Each structure stands twice: as C-alpha cells, then as structure tokens.
Amino acid sequence: MSHSPVVQNGRTVPVTEAELPPAPEEARTVFGDSFPAAVRYAELLADAGVTRGLIGPREVPRLWERHLMNCAVLSEVVPEGVSVCDVGSGAGLPGIPLALVRPDLRITLLEPLLRRTNFLQEVVELLGLDHVTVVRGRAEEVLGTLQPVHVVTARAVAPLDRLAGWGVPLLRPYGEMLALKGDTAEEELKGARSALSKLGVIDSSVLRVGAGLVDPPATVVRAEVGESPGGVRFATKRAKAARADRARRRR
C-alpha cells in the first residue's frame, strides 16, 4: 500500500517515516500522574495502531493535540464515580484517555470489530487499567445485557441523530450522552433536536472543554435524558432483551 507524503518539522517525509512528536508540556498537566501511561498509549497508537489500520498514518504527527489531549479534556464534564460506555471505541478514543485521567470511572469500551477489540484489550492490560472493560458488539446488540450507564461517550462515530439512536438507549434514567464533535456541532444539534426528543432527551447543549490546554478547545454535544432513555420503543426492547438474558442464564 502506498501513501502520500506528510509534512513534519518543516520537511516532507514518506508517511511510513512520520514519527510521533514529543508530548507537549500541556499533556503533563492534562494527564497528571498518568502521563507515562499516556506516552505509552501514544506509542502504541503510532506503531500497532497504524500497522493494524486503526488510525491513519497521517494522524501520527498530531496524535497528542488532535487525539489524546482532545479526548482527555472530556473529563471536565464527566461526573465523579459514574459508569461510562464509550460507543464505537475504535482505537480507544475517547475512552482510554478518559480512563487515564479518571480512575474513579467505570468504563466500558464497546466496539464491534475483532481487530479493534483485540488492540483495546492489549492496551488495557498493558496500561493496567483495571477500571476498564472491553466488550465486543454493537450498541443495539448489547441493549438489555449491558448494565445501563450514567454516561455514554463517542467520537467521530456517526451523525448526531444516528449516534443518539445507538447511544441514548444504553443510558440509565437521567443519564447523558457526551459526543465529541467538530465545528458544525451547533448546526448538527439543531438538525437533530427532533430525533433527540423522540429518544427521550430532555435537554441538549454544546460545550467547549479544555480551554487553555488544547487549541482550539474541544467541542462536546451533551444530550441529557429523562426517565425513559431511548423513548418508549426502546424501553420495551430493553425489557424484552433483559428477560431473554435472564432466561439464558437460568439454563
């Protein structure tokens, strides 16, 4: 496979030679005591993450600013001591950076592809993230078998209305979905409000996190649910799946 060259440190190099740059000083502030583990994770992404096709090689020079730190600052809006499900976790973004800075959280990395879950499990074990569990599956498949969570996170998974259809039903009553989005977040939220309402979302907003640490600050869409996450249709589906799961366990 051939790749176009990238510009790094002012010179053009083949993408296969692009190296992980040193961590910026702000990364020490963001990750604190977990900074060495964050460096190891960045190295894994730049090496195995690229060779296994989990991230594009062009992302290596900007791993710190665009990916690791951008995800870690999501911790600013995650409540203390809650359960989190990272939907479509991929290479572990934002779930693993969040886990590194927030050992108080109970995090599930939900990912349907085997090669990705294998990588995630290796990272979790290597970094000693005892508060993180890797689950292979799609959100709609684990509904009713995965314990409802306080917070669902996601990044670059799908348009907001479709993402909410997957993530919101996994929430417990009065939980929230936190989706890392780009510059069009306000417009995307405006277009998705009707779909969010049908899913039981009672309040939604766009937040900026990481000011002074990442430039520009990360953009997060927050969608808070009421007592029926996913709406009535998903409440029925969730109850049916839970009954089927209990029946399987009794066999």
mmCIF file of C-alpha atoms in Angstrom:
data_model
loop_
_atom_site.group_PDB
_atom_site.id
_atom_site.type_symbol
_atom_site.label_atom_id
_atom_site.label_comp_id
_atom_site.label_asym_id
_atom_site.label_seq_id
_atom_site.Cartn_x
_atom_site.Cartn_y
_atom_site.Cartn_z
ATOM 1 C CA MET A 1 0.000 0.000 0.000
ATOM 2 C CA SER A 2 1.386 3.426 -0.935
ATOM 3 C CA HIS A 3 0.806 6.639 0.989
ATOM 4 C CA SER A 4 1.256 10.254 0.060
ATOM 5 C CA PRO A 5 3.998 12.084 1.979
ATOM 6 C CA VAL A 6 3.334 14.261 5.024
ATOM 7 C CA VAL A 7 4.978 17.451 6.192
ATOM 8 C CA GLN A 8 6.701 17.092 9.572
ATOM 9 C CA ASN A 9 9.051 19.535 11.272
ATOM 10 C CA GLY A 10 9.090 21.637 8.118
ATOM 11 C CA ARG A 11 10.126 18.853 5.759
ATOM 12 C CA THR A 12 8.244 16.385 3.598
ATOM 13 C CA VAL A 13 8.715 12.751 4.578
ATOM 14 C CA PRO A 14 7.140 9.451 3.496
ATOM 15 C CA VAL A 15 4.194 8.737 5.735
ATOM 16 C CA THR A 16 5.794 5.492 6.895
ATOM 17 C CA GLU A 17 8.648 7.538 8.371
ATOM 18 C CA ALA A 18 6.427 10.034 10.184
ATOM 19 C CA GLU A 19 7.315 9.869 13.857
ATOM 20 C CA LEU A 20 5.376 10.535 16.990
ATOM 21 C CA PRO A 21 6.420 14.002 18.184
ATOM 22 C CA PRO A 22 7.363 14.612 21.824
ATOM 23 C CA ALA A 23 4.429 15.225 24.120
ATOM 24 C CA PRO A 24 3.610 18.928 24.539
ATOM 25 C CA GLU A 25 4.087 20.368 28.004
ATOM 26 C CA GLU A 26 0.319 20.756 28.391
ATOM 27 C CA ALA A 27 0.000 16.967 28.206
ATOM 28 C CA ARG A 28 1.698 16.672 31.588
ATOM 29 C CA THR A 29 -0.962 18.943 33.044
ATOM 30 C CA VAL A 30 -3.813 17.105 31.341
ATOM 31 C CA PHE A 31 -2.710 13.575 32.259
ATOM 32 C CA GLY A 32 -1.004 14.267 35.601
ATOM 33 C CA ASP A 33 0.246 11.079 37.261
ATOM 34 C CA SER A 34 -0.904 9.078 34.224
ATOM 35 C CA PHE A 35 1.403 10.952 31.851
ATOM 36 C CA PRO A 36 3.860 7.995 31.433
ATOM 37 C CA ALA A 37 0.928 5.718 30.589
ATOM 38 C CA ALA A 38 -0.368 8.303 28.102
ATOM 39 C CA VAL A 39 3.049 8.338 26.410
ATOM 40 C CA ARG A 40 2.971 4.541 26.157
ATOM 41 C CA TYR A 41 -0.524 4.652 24.680
ATOM 42 C CA ALA A 42 0.571 7.262 22.132
ATOM 43 C CA GLU A 43 3.484 4.997 21.154
ATOM 44 C CA LEU A 44 1.126 2.056 20.712
ATOM 45 C CA LEU A 45 -1.195 4.103 18.511
ATOM 46 C CA ALA A 46 1.724 5.333 16.399
ATOM 47 C CA ASP A 47 3.028 1.790 15.952
ATOM 48 C CA ALA A 48 0.476 -1.041 16.212
ATOM 49 C CA GLY A 49 -2.417 1.374 15.750
ATOM 50 C CA VAL A 50 -1.141 2.300 12.300
ATOM 51 C CA THR A 51 0.040 -1.148 11.177
ATOM 52 C CA ARG A 52 -3.305 -2.682 12.165
ATOM 53 C CA GLY A 53 -5.233 0.036 10.364
ATOM 54 C CA LEU A 54 -6.822 1.521 13.492
ATOM 55 C CA ILE A 55 -5.650 5.055 12.784
ATOM 56 C CA GLY A 56 -4.374 6.666 9.629
ATOM 57 C CA PRO A 57 -0.608 7.187 9.386
ATOM 58 C CA ARG A 58 -1.199 10.886 8.700
ATOM 59 C CA GLU A 59 -2.540 11.214 12.247
ATOM 60 C CA VAL A 60 0.752 10.255 13.916
ATOM 61 C CA PRO A 61 2.326 13.746 13.886
ATOM 62 C CA ARG A 62 -0.809 15.195 15.509
ATOM 63 C CA LEU A 63 -1.697 12.377 17.881
ATOM 64 C CA TRP A 64 -1.176 14.432 21.024
ATOM 65 C CA GLU A 65 -3.095 17.608 20.228
ATOM 66 C CA ARG A 66 -5.812 16.277 17.972
ATOM 67 C CA HIS A 67 -6.494 12.940 19.615
ATOM 68 C CA LEU A 68 -5.155 12.168 23.095
ATOM 69 C CA MET A 69 -5.467 15.574 24.732
ATOM 70 C CA ASN A 70 -8.619 16.461 22.825
ATOM 71 C CA CYS A 71 -10.230 13.339 24.281
ATOM 72 C CA ALA A 72 -8.776 13.591 27.786
ATOM 73 C CA VAL A 73 -10.264 17.044 28.422
ATOM 74 C CA LEU A 74 -13.709 15.484 28.070
ATOM 75 C CA SER A 75 -13.155 14.567 31.732
ATOM 76 C CA GLU A 76 -14.055 18.160 32.649
ATOM 77 C CA VAL A 77 -17.757 17.420 32.093
ATOM 78 C CA VAL A 78 -17.982 13.795 33.307
ATOM 79 C CA PRO A 79 -19.379 13.485 36.860
ATOM 80 C CA GLU A 80 -17.368 11.715 39.557
ATOM 81 C CA GLY A 81 -17.584 7.981 40.148
ATOM 82 C CA VAL A 82 -20.035 7.146 37.367
ATOM 83 C CA SER A 83 -20.263 4.351 34.805
ATOM 84 C CA VAL A 84 -19.353 5.178 31.217
ATOM 85 C CA CYS A 85 -19.818 3.376 27.905
ATOM 86 C CA ASP A 86 -17.617 4.516 25.018
ATOM 87 C CA VAL A 87 -19.655 3.592 21.925
ATOM 88 C CA GLY A 88 -17.710 2.677 18.794
ATOM 89 C CA SER A 89 -14.478 2.979 20.735
ATOM 90 C CA GLY A 90 -12.244 2.123 17.753
ATOM 91 C CA ALA A 91 -8.644 2.621 18.850
ATOM 92 C CA GLY A 92 -9.843 3.711 22.293
ATOM 93 C CA LEU A 93 -10.735 7.338 21.654
ATOM 94 C CA PRO A 94 -12.043 8.939 23.808
ATOM 95 C CA GLY A 95 -12.383 6.025 26.255
ATOM 96 C CA ILE A 96 -8.745 5.305 27.045
ATOM 97 C CA PRO A 97 -7.568 8.927 27.505
ATOM 98 C CA LEU A 98 -10.605 9.437 29.726
ATOM 99 C CA ALA A 99 -9.700 6.322 31.718
ATOM 100 C CA LEU A 100 -6.123 7.540 32.150
ATOM 101 C CA VAL A 101 -7.175 10.809 33.776
ATOM 102 C CA ARG A 102 -10.218 9.462 35.648
ATOM 103 C CA PRO A 103 -9.539 6.259 37.616
ATOM 104 C CA ASP A 104 -12.761 6.945 39.539
ATOM 105 C CA LEU A 105 -14.858 5.980 36.499
ATOM 106 C CA ARG A 106 -16.059 2.513 35.466
ATOM 107 C CA ILE A 107 -15.582 2.472 31.713
ATOM 108 C CA THR A 108 -16.773 0.025 29.062
ATOM 109 C CA LEU A 109 -15.159 0.232 25.625
ATOM 110 C CA LEU A 110 -17.813 -1.002 23.189
ATOM 111 C CA GLU A 111 -16.542 -1.907 19.726
ATOM 112 C CA PRO A 112 -17.904 -4.385 17.137
ATOM 113 C CA LEU A 113 -14.702 -5.199 15.191
ATOM 114 C CA LEU A 114 -12.480 -8.004 16.489
ATOM 115 C CA ARG A 115 -9.145 -6.497 15.422
ATOM 116 C CA ARG A 116 -10.037 -3.350 17.333
ATOM 117 C CA THR A 117 -11.219 -5.131 20.484
ATOM 118 C CA ASN A 118 -8.027 -7.201 20.443
ATOM 119 C CA PHE A 119 -5.972 -3.995 20.358
ATOM 120 C CA LEU A 120 -8.098 -2.399 23.086
ATOM 121 C CA GLN A 121 -7.721 -5.425 25.359
ATOM 122 C CA GLU A 122 -3.945 -5.395 24.866
ATOM 123 C CA VAL A 123 -3.799 -1.675 25.746
ATOM 124 C CA VAL A 124 -5.998 -2.093 28.820
ATOM 125 C CA GLU A 125 -3.817 -4.927 30.132
ATOM 126 C CA LEU A 126 -0.530 -3.228 29.276
ATOM 127 C CA LEU A 127 -1.507 0.030 30.977
ATOM 128 C CA GLY A 128 -3.100 -1.707 33.969
ATOM 129 C CA LEU A 129 -6.492 -0.073 33.507
ATOM 130 C CA ASP A 130 -8.407 -2.247 35.963
ATOM 131 C CA HIS A 131 -11.453 0.031 35.804
ATOM 132 C CA VAL A 132 -11.885 -0.537 32.053
ATOM 133 C CA THR A 133 -13.737 -3.409 30.371
ATOM 134 C CA VAL A 134 -13.662 -4.197 26.641
ATOM 135 C CA VAL A 135 -16.887 -5.531 25.107
ATOM 136 C CA ARG A 136 -17.214 -6.640 21.508
ATOM 137 C CA GLY A 137 -20.569 -5.773 19.988
ATOM 138 C CA ARG A 138 -22.809 -3.096 18.556
ATOM 139 C CA ALA A 139 -24.856 -0.820 20.784
ATOM 140 C CA GLU A 140 -28.137 -2.268 19.521
ATOM 141 C CA GLU A 141 -26.889 -5.805 20.238
ATOM 142 C CA VAL A 142 -25.934 -5.227 23.881
ATOM 143 C CA LEU A 143 -29.131 -3.376 24.759
ATOM 144 C CA GLY A 144 -30.635 -5.160 27.756
ATOM 145 C CA THR A 145 -27.498 -7.187 28.506
ATOM 146 C CA LEU A 146 -25.131 -4.309 29.232
ATOM 147 C CA GLN A 147 -25.949 -2.635 32.528
ATOM 148 C CA PRO A 148 -27.372 0.870 31.825
ATOM 149 C CA VAL A 149 -24.714 3.546 32.347
ATOM 150 C CA HIS A 150 -24.649 7.119 33.626
ATOM 151 C CA VAL A 151 -22.697 8.461 30.630
ATOM 152 C CA VAL A 152 -22.268 7.423 27.002
ATOM 153 C CA THR A 153 -19.295 8.882 25.137
ATOM 154 C CA ALA A 154 -18.493 8.830 21.439
ATOM 155 C CA ARG A 155 -16.200 10.480 18.927
ATOM 156 C CA ALA A 156 -16.414 10.604 15.126
ATOM 157 C CA VAL A 157 -18.766 7.628 15.067
ATOM 158 C CA ALA A 158 -21.794 8.911 13.112
ATOM 159 C CA PRO A 159 -24.063 11.934 12.595
ATOM 160 C CA LEU A 160 -25.659 13.020 15.862
ATOM 161 C CA ASP A 161 -29.175 11.721 15.206
ATOM 162 C CA ARG A 162 -27.912 8.251 14.268
ATOM 163 C CA LEU A 163 -25.364 8.223 17.091
ATOM 164 C CA ALA A 164 -28.074 9.093 19.599
ATOM 165 C CA GLY A 165 -30.174 6.197 18.321
ATOM 166 C CA TRP A 166 -27.343 3.858 19.295
ATOM 167 C CA GLY A 167 -26.066 5.506 22.450
ATOM 168 C CA VAL A 168 -29.045 7.022 24.264
ATOM 169 C CA PRO A 169 -30.844 3.681 24.865
ATOM 170 C CA LEU A 170 -27.772 2.465 26.799
ATOM 171 C CA LEU A 171 -28.237 5.196 29.404
ATOM 172 C CA ARG A 172 -29.863 4.851 32.773
ATOM 173 C CA PRO A 173 -32.655 7.327 33.601
ATOM 174 C CA TYR A 174 -31.339 10.904 33.821
ATOM 175 C CA GLY A 175 -28.022 9.936 32.245
ATOM 176 C CA GLU A 176 -26.287 11.844 29.466
ATOM 177 C CA MET A 177 -24.553 11.308 26.162
ATOM 178 C CA LEU A 178 -21.356 13.299 25.553
ATOM 179 C CA ALA A 179 -20.325 13.341 21.902
ATOM 180 C CA LEU A 180 -17.078 14.942 20.759
ATOM 181 C CA LYS A 181 -17.886 16.866 17.584
ATOM 182 C CA GLY A 182 -16.294 19.390 15.258
ATOM 183 C CA ASP A 183 -17.046 22.929 14.122
ATOM 184 C CA THR A 184 -20.516 22.063 12.847
ATOM 185 C CA ALA A 185 -21.744 20.862 16.257
ATOM 186 C CA GLU A 186 -24.280 23.681 16.709
ATOM 187 C CA GLU A 187 -25.779 23.089 13.276
ATOM 188 C CA GLU A 188 -25.807 19.319 13.761
ATOM 189 C CA LEU A 189 -27.541 19.628 17.113
ATOM 190 C CA LYS A 190 -30.159 21.957 15.666
ATOM 191 C CA GLY A 191 -30.956 19.451 12.940
ATOM 192 C CA ALA A 192 -31.090 16.523 15.367
ATOM 193 C CA ARG A 193 -33.269 18.021 18.113
ATOM 194 C CA SER A 194 -36.483 16.396 16.886
ATOM 195 C CA ALA A 195 -34.842 12.958 16.751
ATOM 196 C CA LEU A 196 -33.296 13.508 20.194
ATOM 197 C CA SER A 197 -36.670 14.413 21.671
ATOM 198 C CA LYS A 198 -38.181 11.165 20.375
ATOM 199 C CA LEU A 199 -35.350 9.310 22.109
ATOM 200 C CA GLY A 200 -36.242 10.779 25.488
ATOM 201 C CA VAL A 201 -33.682 13.607 25.503
ATOM 202 C CA ILE A 202 -34.988 16.466 27.647
ATOM 203 C CA ASP A 203 -32.076 18.891 27.330
ATOM 204 C CA SER A 204 -29.176 19.340 24.918
ATOM 205 C CA SER A 205 -26.355 21.824 24.546
ATOM 206 C CA VAL A 206 -22.920 22.434 23.014
ATOM 207 C CA LEU A 207 -19.985 22.731 25.414
ATOM 208 C CA ARG A 208 -16.358 23.774 24.975
ATOM 209 C CA VAL A 209 -13.815 21.952 27.146
ATOM 210 C CA GLY A 210 -10.056 22.121 27.602
ATOM 211 C CA ALA A 211 -9.651 25.896 27.285
ATOM 212 C CA GLY A 212 -6.009 26.786 27.878
ATOM 213 C CA LEU A 213 -4.960 23.161 27.406
ATOM 214 C CA VAL A 214 -5.985 22.371 23.833
ATOM 215 C CA ASP A 215 -6.278 24.866 20.988
ATOM 216 C CA PRO A 216 -8.975 25.135 19.898
ATOM 217 C CA PRO A 217 -10.980 23.815 22.878
ATOM 218 C CA ALA A 218 -12.759 20.523 22.258
ATOM 219 C CA THR A 219 -16.431 20.728 21.250
ATOM 220 C CA VAL A 220 -18.875 18.428 23.024
ATOM 221 C CA VAL A 221 -22.568 17.896 22.400
ATOM 222 C CA ARG A 222 -24.337 16.994 25.622
ATOM 223 C CA ALA A 223 -27.721 15.262 25.478
ATOM 224 C CA GLU A 224 -29.444 14.619 28.810
ATOM 225 C CA VAL A 225 -32.280 12.118 29.085
ATOM 226 C CA GLY A 226 -35.281 11.920 31.376
ATOM 227 C CA GLU A 227 -36.736 8.796 32.906
ATOM 228 C CA SER A 228 -37.136 6.930 29.578
ATOM 229 C CA PRO A 229 -33.773 6.739 27.763
ATOM 230 C CA GLY A 230 -34.428 5.886 24.135
ATOM 231 C CA GLY A 231 -38.140 6.561 24.463
ATOM 232 C CA VAL A 232 -40.994 4.103 24.882
ATOM 233 C CA ARG A 233 -39.979 1.852 21.967
ATOM 234 C CA PHE A 234 -36.530 1.245 23.408
ATOM 235 C CA ALA A 235 -37.885 0.752 26.930
ATOM 236 C CA THR A 236 -39.923 -2.168 25.594
ATOM 237 C CA LYS A 237 -36.963 -3.534 23.611
ATOM 238 C CA ARG A 238 -34.660 -3.199 26.627
ATOM 239 C CA ALA A 239 -37.098 -5.063 28.889
ATOM 240 C CA LYS A 240 -37.519 -7.852 26.324
ATOM 241 C CA ALA A 241 -33.748 -8.244 25.938
ATOM 242 C CA ALA A 242 -33.275 -8.313 29.706
ATOM 243 C CA ARG A 243 -35.878 -11.076 30.054
ATOM 244 C CA ALA A 244 -34.178 -13.112 27.331
ATOM 245 C CA ASP A 245 -30.807 -12.657 29.054
ATOM 246 C CA ARG A 246 -32.226 -13.837 32.393
ATOM 247 C CA ALA A 247 -33.738 -16.867 30.680
ATOM 248 C CA ARG A 248 -30.364 -17.765 29.134
ATOM 249 C CA ARG A 249 -28.665 -17.543 32.499
ATOM 250 C CA ARG A 250 -31.183 -19.892 34.120
ATOM 251 C CA ARG A 251 -30.449 -22.650 31.607
#
